[in-house]
One Martini backbone bead per residue (centre of mass of N, CA, C, O) as a GRO file, in nm:
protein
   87
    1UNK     BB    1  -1.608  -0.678  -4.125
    2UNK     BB    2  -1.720  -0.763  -3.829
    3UNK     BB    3  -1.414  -0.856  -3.738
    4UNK     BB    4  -1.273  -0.537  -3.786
    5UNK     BB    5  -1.470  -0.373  -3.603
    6UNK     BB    6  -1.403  -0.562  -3.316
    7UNK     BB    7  -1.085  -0.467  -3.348
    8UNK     BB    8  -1.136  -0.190  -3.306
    9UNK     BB    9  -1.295  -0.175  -3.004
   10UNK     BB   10  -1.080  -0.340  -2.883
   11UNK     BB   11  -0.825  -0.129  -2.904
   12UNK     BB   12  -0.988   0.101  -2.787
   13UNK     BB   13  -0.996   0.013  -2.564
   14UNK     BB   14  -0.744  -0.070  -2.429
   15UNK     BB   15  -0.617   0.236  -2.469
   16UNK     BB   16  -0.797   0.355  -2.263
   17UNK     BB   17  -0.711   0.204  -2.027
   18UNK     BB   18  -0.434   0.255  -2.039
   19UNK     BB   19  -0.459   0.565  -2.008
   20UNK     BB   20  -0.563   0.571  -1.743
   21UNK     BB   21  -0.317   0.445  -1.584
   22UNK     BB   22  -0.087   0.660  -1.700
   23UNK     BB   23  -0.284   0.921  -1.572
   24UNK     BB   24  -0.256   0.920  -1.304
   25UNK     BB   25  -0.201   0.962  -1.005
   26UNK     BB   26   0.158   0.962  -0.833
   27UNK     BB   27   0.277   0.976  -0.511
   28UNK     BB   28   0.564   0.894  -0.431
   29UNK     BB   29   0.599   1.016  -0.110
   30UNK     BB   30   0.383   0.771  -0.013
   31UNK     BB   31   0.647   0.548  -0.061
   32UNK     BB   32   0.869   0.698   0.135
   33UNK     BB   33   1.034   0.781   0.366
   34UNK     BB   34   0.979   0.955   0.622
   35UNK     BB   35   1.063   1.302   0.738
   36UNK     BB   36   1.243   1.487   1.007
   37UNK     BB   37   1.321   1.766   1.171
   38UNK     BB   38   1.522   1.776   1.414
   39UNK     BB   39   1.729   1.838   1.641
   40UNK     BB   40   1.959   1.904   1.374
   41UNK     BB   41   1.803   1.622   1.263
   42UNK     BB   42   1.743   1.351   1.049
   43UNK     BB   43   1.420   1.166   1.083
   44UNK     BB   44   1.225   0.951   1.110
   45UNK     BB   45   0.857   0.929   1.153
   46UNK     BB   46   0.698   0.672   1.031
   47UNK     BB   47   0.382   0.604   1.089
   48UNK     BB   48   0.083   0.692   0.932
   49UNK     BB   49  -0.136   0.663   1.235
   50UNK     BB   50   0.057   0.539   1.437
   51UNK     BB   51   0.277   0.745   1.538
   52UNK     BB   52   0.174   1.005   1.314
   53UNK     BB   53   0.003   1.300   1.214
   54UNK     BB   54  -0.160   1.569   0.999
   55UNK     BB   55  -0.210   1.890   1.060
   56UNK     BB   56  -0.372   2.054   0.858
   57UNK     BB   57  -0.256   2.312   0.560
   58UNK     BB   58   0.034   2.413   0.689
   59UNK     BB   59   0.378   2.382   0.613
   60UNK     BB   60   0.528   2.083   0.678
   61UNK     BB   61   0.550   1.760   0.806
   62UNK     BB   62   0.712   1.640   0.570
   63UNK     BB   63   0.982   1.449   0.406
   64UNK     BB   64   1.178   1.345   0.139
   65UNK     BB   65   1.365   1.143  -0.085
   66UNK     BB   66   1.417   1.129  -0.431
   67UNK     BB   67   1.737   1.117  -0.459
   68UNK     BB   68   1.954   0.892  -0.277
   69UNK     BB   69   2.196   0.866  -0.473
   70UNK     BB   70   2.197   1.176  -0.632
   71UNK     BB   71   2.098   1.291  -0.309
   72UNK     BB   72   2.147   1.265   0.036
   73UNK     BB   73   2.117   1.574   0.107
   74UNK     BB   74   1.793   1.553  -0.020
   75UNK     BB   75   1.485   1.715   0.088
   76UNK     BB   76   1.173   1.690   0.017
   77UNK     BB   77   0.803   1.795   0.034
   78UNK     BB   78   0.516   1.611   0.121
   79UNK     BB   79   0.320   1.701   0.376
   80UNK     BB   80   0.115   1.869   0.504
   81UNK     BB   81   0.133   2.038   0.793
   82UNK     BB   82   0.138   1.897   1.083
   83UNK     BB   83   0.343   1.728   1.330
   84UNK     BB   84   0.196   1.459   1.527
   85UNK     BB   85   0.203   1.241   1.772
   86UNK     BB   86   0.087   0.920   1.919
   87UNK     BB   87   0.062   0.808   2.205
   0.00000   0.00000   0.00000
């Protein structure tokens, strides 16, 4: 009986860290390549902190392609703030 006791407890355990683990947020847009618009033409963005950084709280700073295979020019929202380049 105490070996079956010890097989229900480890196995609630296991399946609550297995739920923790699929229900966490994953941003998806925060690994893929950053995109912005300028002069009539979507660009690389950079790497953020390194080459510029998102300010504020309005606005799209950046976008991201979320489906590139079967929508190659459907950019979707990804980072809010103003895009600012890092001299």
């Amino acid at each position: 009986m105490k070996k079956l006791k010890v097989l229900f407890i480890t196995t609630a355990i296991v399946l609550a860290l297995g739920s923790a683990f699929a229900t966490r947020v994953c941003n998806v847009c925060d690994y893929s390549t950053q995109y912005i618009f300028s002069m009539g033409a979507w660009q690389d963005a950079g790497e953020i902190g390194y080459d510029y950084v998102c300010t504020g709280t309005t606005g799209v700073c950046t976008y991201y392609r979320p489906n590139p295979i079967f929508q190659p020019n459907y950019y979707a929202p990804c980072k809010a703030g103003n895009y600012v380049i890092i001299p």
